[in-house]
Short mmCIF file of C-alpha atoms and ligand atoms in Angstrom, two decimals:
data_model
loop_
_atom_site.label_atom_id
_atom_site.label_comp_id
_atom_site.label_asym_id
_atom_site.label_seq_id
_atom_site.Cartn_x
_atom_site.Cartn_y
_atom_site.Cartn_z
CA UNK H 227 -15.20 3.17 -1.07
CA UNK H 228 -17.78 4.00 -3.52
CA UNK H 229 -18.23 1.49 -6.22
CA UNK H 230 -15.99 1.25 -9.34
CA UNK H 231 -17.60 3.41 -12.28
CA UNK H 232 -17.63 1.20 -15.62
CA UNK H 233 -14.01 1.83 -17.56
CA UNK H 234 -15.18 4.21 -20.52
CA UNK H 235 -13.42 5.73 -23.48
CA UNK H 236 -12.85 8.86 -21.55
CA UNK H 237 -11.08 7.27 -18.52
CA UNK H 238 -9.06 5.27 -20.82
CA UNK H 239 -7.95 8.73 -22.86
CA UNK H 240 -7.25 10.36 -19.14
CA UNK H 241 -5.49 7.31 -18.67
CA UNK H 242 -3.20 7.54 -21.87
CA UNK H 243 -2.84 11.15 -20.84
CA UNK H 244 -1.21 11.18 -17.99
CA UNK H 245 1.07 8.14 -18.95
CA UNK H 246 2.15 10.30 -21.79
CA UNK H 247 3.00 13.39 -19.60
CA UNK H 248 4.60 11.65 -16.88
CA UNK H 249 6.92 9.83 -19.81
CA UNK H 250 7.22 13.81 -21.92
CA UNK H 251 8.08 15.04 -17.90
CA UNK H 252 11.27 12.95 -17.66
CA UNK H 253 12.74 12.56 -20.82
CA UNK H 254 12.08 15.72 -22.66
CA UNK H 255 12.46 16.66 -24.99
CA UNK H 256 11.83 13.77 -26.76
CA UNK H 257 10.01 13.16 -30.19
CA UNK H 258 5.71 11.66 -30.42
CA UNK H 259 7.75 8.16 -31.93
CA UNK H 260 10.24 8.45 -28.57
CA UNK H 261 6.92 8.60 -26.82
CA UNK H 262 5.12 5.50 -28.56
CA UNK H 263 8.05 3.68 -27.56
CA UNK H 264 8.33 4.40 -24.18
CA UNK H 265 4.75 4.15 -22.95
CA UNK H 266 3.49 1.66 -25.67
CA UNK H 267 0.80 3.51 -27.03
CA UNK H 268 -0.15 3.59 -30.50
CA UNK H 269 1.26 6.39 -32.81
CA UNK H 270 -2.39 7.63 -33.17
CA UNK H 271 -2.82 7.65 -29.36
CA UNK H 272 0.43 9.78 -29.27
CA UNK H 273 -0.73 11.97 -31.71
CA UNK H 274 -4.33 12.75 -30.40
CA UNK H 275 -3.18 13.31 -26.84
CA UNK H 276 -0.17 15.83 -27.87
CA UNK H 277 -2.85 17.46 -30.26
CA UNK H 278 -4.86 18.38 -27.38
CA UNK H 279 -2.16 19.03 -24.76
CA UNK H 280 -0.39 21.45 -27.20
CA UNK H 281 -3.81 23.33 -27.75
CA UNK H 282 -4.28 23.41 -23.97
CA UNK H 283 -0.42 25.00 -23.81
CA UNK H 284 0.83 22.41 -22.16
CA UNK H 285 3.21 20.71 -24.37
CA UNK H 286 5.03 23.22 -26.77
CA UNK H 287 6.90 22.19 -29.97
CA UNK H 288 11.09 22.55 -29.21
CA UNK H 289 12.90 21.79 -32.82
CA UNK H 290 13.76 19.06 -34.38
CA UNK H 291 16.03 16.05 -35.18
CA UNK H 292 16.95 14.02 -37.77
CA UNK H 293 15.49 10.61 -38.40
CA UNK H 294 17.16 8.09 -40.41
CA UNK H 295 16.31 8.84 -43.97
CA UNK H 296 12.48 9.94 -43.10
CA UNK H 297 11.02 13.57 -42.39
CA UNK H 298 12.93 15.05 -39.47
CA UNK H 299 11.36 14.69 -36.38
CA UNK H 300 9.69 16.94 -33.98
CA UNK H 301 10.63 17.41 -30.77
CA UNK H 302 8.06 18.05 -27.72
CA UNK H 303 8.72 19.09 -24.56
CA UNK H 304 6.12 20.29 -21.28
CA UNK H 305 5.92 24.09 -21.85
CA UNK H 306 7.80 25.11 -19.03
CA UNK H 307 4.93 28.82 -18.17
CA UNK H 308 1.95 26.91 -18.09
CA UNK H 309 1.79 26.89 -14.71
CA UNK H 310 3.88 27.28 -11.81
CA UNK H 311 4.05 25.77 -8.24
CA UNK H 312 5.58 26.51 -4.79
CA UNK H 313 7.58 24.97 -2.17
CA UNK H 314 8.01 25.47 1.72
CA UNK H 315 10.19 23.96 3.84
CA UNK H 316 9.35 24.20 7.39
CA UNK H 317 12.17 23.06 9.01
CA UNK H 318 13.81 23.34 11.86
CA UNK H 319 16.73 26.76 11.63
CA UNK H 320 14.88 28.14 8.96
CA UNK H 321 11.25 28.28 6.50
CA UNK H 322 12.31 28.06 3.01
CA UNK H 323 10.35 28.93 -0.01
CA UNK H 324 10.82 28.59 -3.42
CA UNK H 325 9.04 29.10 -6.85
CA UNK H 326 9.49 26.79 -9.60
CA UNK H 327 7.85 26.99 -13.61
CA UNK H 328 6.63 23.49 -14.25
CA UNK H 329 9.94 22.28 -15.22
CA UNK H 330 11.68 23.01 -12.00
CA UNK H 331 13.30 26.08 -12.62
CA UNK H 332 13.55 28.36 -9.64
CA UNK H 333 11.77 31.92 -10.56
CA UNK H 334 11.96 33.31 -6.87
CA UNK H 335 13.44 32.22 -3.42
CA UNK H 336 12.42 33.52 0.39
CA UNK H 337 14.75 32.44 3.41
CA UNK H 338 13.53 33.43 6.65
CA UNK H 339 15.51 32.07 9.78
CA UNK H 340 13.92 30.61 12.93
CA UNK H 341 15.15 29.91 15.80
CA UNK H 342 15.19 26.24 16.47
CA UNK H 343 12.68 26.54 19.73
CA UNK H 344 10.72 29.37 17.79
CA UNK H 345 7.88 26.88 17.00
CA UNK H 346 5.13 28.80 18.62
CA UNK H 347 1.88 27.77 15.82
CA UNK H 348 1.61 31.52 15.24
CA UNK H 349 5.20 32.23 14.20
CA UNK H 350 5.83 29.46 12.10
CA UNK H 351 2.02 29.87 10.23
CA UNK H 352 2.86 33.71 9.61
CA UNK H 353 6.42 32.95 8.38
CA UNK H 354 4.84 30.45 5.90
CA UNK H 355 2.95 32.39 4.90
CA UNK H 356 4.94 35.36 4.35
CA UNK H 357 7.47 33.50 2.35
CA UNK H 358 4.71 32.30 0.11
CA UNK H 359 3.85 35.84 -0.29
CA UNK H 360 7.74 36.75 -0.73
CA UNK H 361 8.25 34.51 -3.77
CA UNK H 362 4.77 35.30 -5.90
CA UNK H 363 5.74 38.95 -5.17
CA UNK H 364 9.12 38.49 -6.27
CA UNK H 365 8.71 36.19 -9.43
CA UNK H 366 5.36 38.55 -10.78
CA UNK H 367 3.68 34.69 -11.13
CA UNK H 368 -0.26 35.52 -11.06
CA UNK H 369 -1.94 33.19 -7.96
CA UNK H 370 -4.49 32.39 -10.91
CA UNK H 371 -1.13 30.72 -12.31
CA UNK H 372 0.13 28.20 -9.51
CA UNK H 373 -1.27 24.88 -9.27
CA UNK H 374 -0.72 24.69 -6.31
CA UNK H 375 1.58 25.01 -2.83
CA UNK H 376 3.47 22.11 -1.36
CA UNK H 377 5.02 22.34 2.06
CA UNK H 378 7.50 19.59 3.70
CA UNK H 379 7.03 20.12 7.91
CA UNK H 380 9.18 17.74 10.57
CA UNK H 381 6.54 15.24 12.34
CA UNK H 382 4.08 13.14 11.70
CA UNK H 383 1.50 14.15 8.82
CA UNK H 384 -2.08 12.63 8.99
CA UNK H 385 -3.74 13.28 5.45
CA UNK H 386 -7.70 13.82 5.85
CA UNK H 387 -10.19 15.98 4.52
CA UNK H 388 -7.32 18.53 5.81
CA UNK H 389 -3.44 17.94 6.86
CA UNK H 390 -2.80 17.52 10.26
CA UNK H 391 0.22 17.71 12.40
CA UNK H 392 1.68 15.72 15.26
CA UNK H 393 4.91 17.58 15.99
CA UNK H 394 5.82 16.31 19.72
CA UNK H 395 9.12 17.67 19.96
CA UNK H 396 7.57 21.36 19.13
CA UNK H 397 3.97 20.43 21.08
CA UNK H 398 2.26 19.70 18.08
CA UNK H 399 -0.23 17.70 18.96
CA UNK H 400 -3.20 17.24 16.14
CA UNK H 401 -1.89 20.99 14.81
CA UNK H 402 -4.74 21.56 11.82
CA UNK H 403 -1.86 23.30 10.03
CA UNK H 404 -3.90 23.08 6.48
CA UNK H 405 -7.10 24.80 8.44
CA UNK H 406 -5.07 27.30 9.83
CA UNK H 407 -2.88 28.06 6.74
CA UNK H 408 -6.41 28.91 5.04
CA UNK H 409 -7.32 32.12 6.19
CA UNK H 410 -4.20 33.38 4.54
CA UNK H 411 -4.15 32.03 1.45
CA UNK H 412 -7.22 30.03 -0.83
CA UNK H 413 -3.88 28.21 -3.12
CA UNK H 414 -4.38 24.29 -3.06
CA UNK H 415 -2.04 22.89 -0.34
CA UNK H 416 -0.08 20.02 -0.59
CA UNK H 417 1.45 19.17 2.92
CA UNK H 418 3.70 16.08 3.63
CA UNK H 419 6.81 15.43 5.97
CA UNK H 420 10.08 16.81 4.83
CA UNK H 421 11.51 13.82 4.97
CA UNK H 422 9.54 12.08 2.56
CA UNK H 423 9.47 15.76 0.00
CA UNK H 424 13.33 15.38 0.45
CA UNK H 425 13.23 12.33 -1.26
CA UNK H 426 10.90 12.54 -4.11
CA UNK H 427 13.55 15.21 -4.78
CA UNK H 428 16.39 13.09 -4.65
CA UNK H 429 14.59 10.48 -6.35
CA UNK H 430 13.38 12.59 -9.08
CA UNK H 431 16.64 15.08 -9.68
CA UNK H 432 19.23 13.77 -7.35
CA UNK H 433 21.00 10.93 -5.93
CA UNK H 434 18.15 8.50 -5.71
CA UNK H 435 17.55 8.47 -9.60
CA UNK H 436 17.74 5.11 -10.83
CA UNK H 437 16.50 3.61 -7.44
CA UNK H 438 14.19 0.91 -7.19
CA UNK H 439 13.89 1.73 -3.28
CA UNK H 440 15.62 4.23 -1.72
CA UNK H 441 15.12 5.87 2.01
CA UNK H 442 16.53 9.46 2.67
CA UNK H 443 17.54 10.60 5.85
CA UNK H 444 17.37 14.25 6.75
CA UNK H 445 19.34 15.45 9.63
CA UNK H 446 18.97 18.49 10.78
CA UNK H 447 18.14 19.44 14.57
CA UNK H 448 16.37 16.52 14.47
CA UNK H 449 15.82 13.55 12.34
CA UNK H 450 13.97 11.69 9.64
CA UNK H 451 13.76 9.39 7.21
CA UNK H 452 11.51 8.87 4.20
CA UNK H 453 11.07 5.68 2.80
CA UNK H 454 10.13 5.79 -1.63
CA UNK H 455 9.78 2.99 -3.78
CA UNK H 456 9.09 3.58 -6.98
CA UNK H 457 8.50 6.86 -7.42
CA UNK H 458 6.31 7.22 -4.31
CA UNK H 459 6.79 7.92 -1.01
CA UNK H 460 5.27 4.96 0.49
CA UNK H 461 2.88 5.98 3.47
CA UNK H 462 2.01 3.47 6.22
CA UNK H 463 -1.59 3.59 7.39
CA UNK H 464 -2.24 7.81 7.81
CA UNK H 465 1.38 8.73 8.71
CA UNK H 466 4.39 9.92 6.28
CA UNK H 467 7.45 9.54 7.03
CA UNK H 468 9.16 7.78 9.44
CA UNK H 469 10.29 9.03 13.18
CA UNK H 470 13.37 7.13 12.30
CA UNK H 471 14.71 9.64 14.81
CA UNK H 472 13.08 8.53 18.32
CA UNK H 473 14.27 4.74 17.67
CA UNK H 474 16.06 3.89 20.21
CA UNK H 475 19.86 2.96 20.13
CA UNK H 476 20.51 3.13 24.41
CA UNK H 477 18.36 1.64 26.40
CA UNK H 478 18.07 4.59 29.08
CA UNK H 479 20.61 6.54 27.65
CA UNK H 480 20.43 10.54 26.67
CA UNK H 481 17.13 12.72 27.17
CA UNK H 482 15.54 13.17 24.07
CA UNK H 483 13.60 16.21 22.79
CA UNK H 484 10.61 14.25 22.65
CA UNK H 485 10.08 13.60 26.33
CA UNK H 486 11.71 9.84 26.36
CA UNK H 487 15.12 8.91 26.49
CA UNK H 488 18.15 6.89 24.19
CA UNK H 489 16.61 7.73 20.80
CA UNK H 490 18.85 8.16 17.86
CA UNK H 491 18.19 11.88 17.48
CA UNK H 492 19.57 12.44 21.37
CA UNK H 493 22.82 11.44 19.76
CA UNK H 494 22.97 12.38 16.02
CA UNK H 495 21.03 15.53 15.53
CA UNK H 496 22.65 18.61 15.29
CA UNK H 497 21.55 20.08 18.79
CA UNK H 498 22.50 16.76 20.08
CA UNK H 499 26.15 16.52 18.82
CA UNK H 500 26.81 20.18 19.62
CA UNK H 501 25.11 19.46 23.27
CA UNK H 502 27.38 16.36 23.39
CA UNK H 503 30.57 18.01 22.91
CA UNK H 504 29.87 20.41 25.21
CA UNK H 505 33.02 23.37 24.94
CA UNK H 506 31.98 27.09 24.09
CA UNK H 507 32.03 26.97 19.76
CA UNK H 508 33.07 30.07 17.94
CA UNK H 509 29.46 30.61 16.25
CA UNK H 510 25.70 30.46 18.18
CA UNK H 511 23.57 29.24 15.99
CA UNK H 512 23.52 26.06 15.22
CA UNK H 513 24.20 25.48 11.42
CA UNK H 514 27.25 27.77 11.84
CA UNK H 515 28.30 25.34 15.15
CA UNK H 516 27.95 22.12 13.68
CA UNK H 517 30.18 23.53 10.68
CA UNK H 518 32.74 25.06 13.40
CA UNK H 519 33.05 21.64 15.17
CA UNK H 520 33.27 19.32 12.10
CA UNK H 521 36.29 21.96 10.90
CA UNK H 522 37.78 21.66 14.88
CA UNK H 523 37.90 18.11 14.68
CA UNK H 524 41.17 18.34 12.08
CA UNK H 525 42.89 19.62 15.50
CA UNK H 526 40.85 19.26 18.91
CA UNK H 527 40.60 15.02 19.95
CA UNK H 528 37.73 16.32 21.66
CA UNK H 529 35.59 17.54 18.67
CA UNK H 530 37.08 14.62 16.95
CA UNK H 531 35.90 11.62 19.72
CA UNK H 532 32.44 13.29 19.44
CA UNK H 533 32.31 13.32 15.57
CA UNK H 534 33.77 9.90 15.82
CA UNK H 535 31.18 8.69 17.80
CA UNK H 536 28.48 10.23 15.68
CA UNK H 537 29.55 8.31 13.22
CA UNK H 538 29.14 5.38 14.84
CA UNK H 539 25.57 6.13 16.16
CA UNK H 540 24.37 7.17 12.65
CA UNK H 541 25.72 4.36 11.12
CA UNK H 542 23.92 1.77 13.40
CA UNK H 543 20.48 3.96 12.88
CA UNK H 544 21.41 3.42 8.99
CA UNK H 545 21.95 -0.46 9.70
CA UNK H 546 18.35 -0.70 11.35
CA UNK H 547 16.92 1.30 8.32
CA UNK H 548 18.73 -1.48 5.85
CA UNK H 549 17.38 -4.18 8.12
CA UNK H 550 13.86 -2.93 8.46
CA UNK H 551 13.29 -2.00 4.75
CA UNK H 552 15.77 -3.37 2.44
CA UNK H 553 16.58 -0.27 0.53
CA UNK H 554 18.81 -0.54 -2.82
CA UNK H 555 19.75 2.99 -1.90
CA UNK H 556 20.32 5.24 1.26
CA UNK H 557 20.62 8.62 0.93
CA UNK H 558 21.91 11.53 3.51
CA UNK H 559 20.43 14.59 3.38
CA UNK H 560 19.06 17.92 5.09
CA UNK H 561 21.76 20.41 6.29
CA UNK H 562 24.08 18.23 8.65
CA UNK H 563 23.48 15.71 6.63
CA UNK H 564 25.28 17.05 4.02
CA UNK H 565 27.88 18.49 6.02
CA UNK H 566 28.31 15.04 8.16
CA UNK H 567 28.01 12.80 4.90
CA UNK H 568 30.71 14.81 2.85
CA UNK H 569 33.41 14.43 6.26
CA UNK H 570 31.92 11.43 7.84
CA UNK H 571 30.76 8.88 4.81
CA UNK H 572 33.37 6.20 5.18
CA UNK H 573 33.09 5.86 8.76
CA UNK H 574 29.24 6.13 8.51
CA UNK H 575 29.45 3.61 5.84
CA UNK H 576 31.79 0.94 8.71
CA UNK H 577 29.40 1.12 10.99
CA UNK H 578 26.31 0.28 8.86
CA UNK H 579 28.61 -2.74 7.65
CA UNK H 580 29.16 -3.84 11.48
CA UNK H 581 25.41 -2.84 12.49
CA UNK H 582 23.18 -4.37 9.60
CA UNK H 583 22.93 -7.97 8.52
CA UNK H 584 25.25 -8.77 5.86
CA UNK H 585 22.75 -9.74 2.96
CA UNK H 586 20.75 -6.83 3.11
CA UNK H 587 23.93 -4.09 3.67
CA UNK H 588 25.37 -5.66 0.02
CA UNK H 589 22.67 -4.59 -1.85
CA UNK H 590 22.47 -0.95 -0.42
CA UNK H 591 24.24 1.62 -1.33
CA UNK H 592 24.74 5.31 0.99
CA UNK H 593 25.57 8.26 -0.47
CA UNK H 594 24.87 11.97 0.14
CA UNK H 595 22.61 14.03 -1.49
CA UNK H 596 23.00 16.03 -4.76
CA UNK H 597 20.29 18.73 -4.44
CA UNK H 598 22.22 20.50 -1.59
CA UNK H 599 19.44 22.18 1.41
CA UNK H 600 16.42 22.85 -0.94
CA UNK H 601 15.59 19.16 -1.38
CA UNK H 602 12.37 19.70 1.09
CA UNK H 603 11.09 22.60 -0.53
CA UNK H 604 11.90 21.43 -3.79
CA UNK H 605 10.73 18.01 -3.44
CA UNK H 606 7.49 19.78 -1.54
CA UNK H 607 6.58 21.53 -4.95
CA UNK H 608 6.97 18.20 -6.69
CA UNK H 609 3.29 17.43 -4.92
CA UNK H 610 1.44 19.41 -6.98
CA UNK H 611 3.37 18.81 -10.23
CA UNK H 612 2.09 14.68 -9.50
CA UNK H 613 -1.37 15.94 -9.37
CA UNK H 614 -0.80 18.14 -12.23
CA UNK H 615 0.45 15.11 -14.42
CA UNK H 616 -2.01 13.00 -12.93
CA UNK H 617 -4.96 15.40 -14.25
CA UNK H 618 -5.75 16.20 -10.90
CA UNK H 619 -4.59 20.02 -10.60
CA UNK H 620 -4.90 22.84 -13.72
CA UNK H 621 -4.21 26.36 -13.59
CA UNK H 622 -7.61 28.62 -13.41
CA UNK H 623 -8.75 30.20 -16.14
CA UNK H 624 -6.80 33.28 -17.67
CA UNK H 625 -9.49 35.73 -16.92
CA UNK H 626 -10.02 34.75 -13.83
CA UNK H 627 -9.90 37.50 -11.02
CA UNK H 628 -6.41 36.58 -8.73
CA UNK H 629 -8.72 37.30 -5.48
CA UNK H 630 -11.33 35.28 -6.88
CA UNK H 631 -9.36 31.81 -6.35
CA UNK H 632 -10.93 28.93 -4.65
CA UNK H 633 -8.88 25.75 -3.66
CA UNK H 634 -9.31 22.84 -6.18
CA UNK H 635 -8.44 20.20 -4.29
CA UNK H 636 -8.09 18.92 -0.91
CA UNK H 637 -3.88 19.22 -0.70
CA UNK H 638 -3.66 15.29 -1.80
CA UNK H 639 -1.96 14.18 -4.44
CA UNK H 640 -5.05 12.53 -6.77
ZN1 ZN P 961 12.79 11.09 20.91
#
């Protein structure tokens, strides 16, 4: 680690800076005294750093309010086409993209389907890369303008000088994802498991607002769960998170798509609960399955026994997660999340009771997610909009030429 540089005026003003954004991010709009309060700055600190960040275009003025008896006060809030950012979600059925402004609004979409064993390195590089293509064609943003890409893949991230991949259900073994993904476009990359995007977005828009420490579990095919506290998504040594979906819940029991045997995702993901049931379903692919058996279980004890015991499966995986980490929020999400959450919840929530240790199940709470499927790819483009309130990402100049863009960073959130 090189050594610490001495703490100048400068750092201290960055400092103040991105303090003041982060605060103007979340509560906006919001006046320069609703800022001094919150952050603890000095008025004149307030005032110098919104000076400059409304010259740069970052903060615009939005109105004002009323202040008791004084001159009305003005009210600030992040100027929403100073820069854009994208987010991919690789997942599992389908690659996802979407285009946000800086305050989250989505400007374009791209959906393009896969099919769940379609995870050949080629197909699932071009398909990012043609939805990234897709959405800055379709919203007319500039590349000059995005600062920057983030993309939410299943497995096991390591962060380096560039992302790599360790994907074992797929055969993803050290995939250099970020290296390959750079021959097709020069946009700073911000790669992380879905899991863990998922949950900065519930944590920042959804269900885990408010949340001290939450962990979100995204079912889809396959599992995961991403463990944030505090804001962050907490990442043990190089990996992000967790393969909360090869834990194993039978010693010996079904094969698993990783090669082993009784984990949790051989029982609870969506290939595994359609596998388990085992009659002909009236649709193919496999969101449209999972949706056909949850509605079959109102009539068929069959469809019903195997929801049932899905239920109690997920439940004990959810007791091991409130064990392990102590959460004061658990959150379902991805696609059969939702859908098992929304029919499921109550006997999800029993068997979590009679699974986890009583202490550490009454201070969690489990609900399903608010942001619907986009969480990944939404909670993907929150990556660069941390290193854009951190200071760490800008848009390029104006007159910059778009095929003249070089990557700014090295797809880690500074
Ligand atoms: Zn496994």
């Amino acid at each position: 680690m090189p050594e610490r540089r001495r703490w100048t005026v400068r750092d201290l003003r960055r400092d103040n800076r991105c303090v003041l954004l982060w605060s103007l991010y979340f509560d906006q709009p919001c006046s320069r005294q609703d800022l001094s309060e919150a952050t603890g700055l000095s008025s004149a600190s307030v005032s110098n750093v919104i000076r400059e960040a409304i010259h740069e275009g970052i903060v615009i003025e939005a109105g004002s309010v009323d202040s008791d008896g004084g001159r009305p006060r003005v009210l600030l809030r992040i100027n929403p086409d100073h820069g854009y950012v994208a987010g991919i979600d690789v997942g599992e059925t389908r690659i996802r993209a979407e285009l946000f402004d800086l305050t989250m609004t989505v400007r374009a979409n791209a959906d393009y389907p896969l099919e769940p064993r379609e995870h050949g390195v080629d197909v699932v590089v071009e398909k990012i890369l043609s939805c990234l293509s897709a959405v800055l064609r379709d919203s007319g943003v500039p590349p000059r303008a995005i600062l920057g890409v983030g993309i939410g893949v299943p497995g096991v991230v390591e962060q380096g000088a560039e992302a790599v991949l360790y994907g074992q259900t797929y055969g993803w073994d050290g995939l250099p994802l970020e290296r390959l993904l750079r021959a097709g476009t020069s946009l700073p990359l911000y790669i992380d498991n879905g899991a863990n995007t998922a949950g900065l977005a519930e944590l920042w828009f959804g269900a885990g607002q408010g949340a001290r420490h939450a962990v979100v579990c995204l079912i889809g095919s396959g599992l995961g769960a991403g463990i944030i506290g505090n804001g962050v998504a907490e990442r043990a040594g190089t990996s992000s998170g967790t393969e909360w979906g090869h834990t194993t819940v039978m010693v010996g029991g079904r094969d698993c798509r990783c090669g082993s045997r009784g984990h949790l995702e051989a029982y609870v993901g969506a290939e595994a609960i359609i596998d388990r049931y085992g009659l002909p379903l009236p649709r193919t692919d496999e969101e449209s399955a999972l949706a056909a058996l949850v509605e079959l279980a109102g009539t068929s004890p069959e469809a019903a026994r195997v929801l049932d015991e899905t239920a109690l499966y997920l439940g004990a995986g959810i007791a091991d997660l409130i064990n392990l980490f102590r959460p004061d929020r658990i959150i379902l999400g991805g696609w059969a999340g939702l859908l098992l959450g929304q029919h499921l919840l109550p006997a999800i929530r029993a068997s979590a009771r009679a699974h986890a240790l009583r202490h550490p199940f009454d201070q969690t709470t489990i609900t399903v997610g608010r942001l619907g499927p986009d969480a990944v790819a939404r909670g993907a483009a929150t990556l660069p909009i941390q290193a854009f309130l951190n200071g760490a990402a800008t848009p390029r100049r104006a007159d910059a030429a778009d095929d003249d863009i070089r990557p700014t960073g090295t797809g880690r959130v500074g």
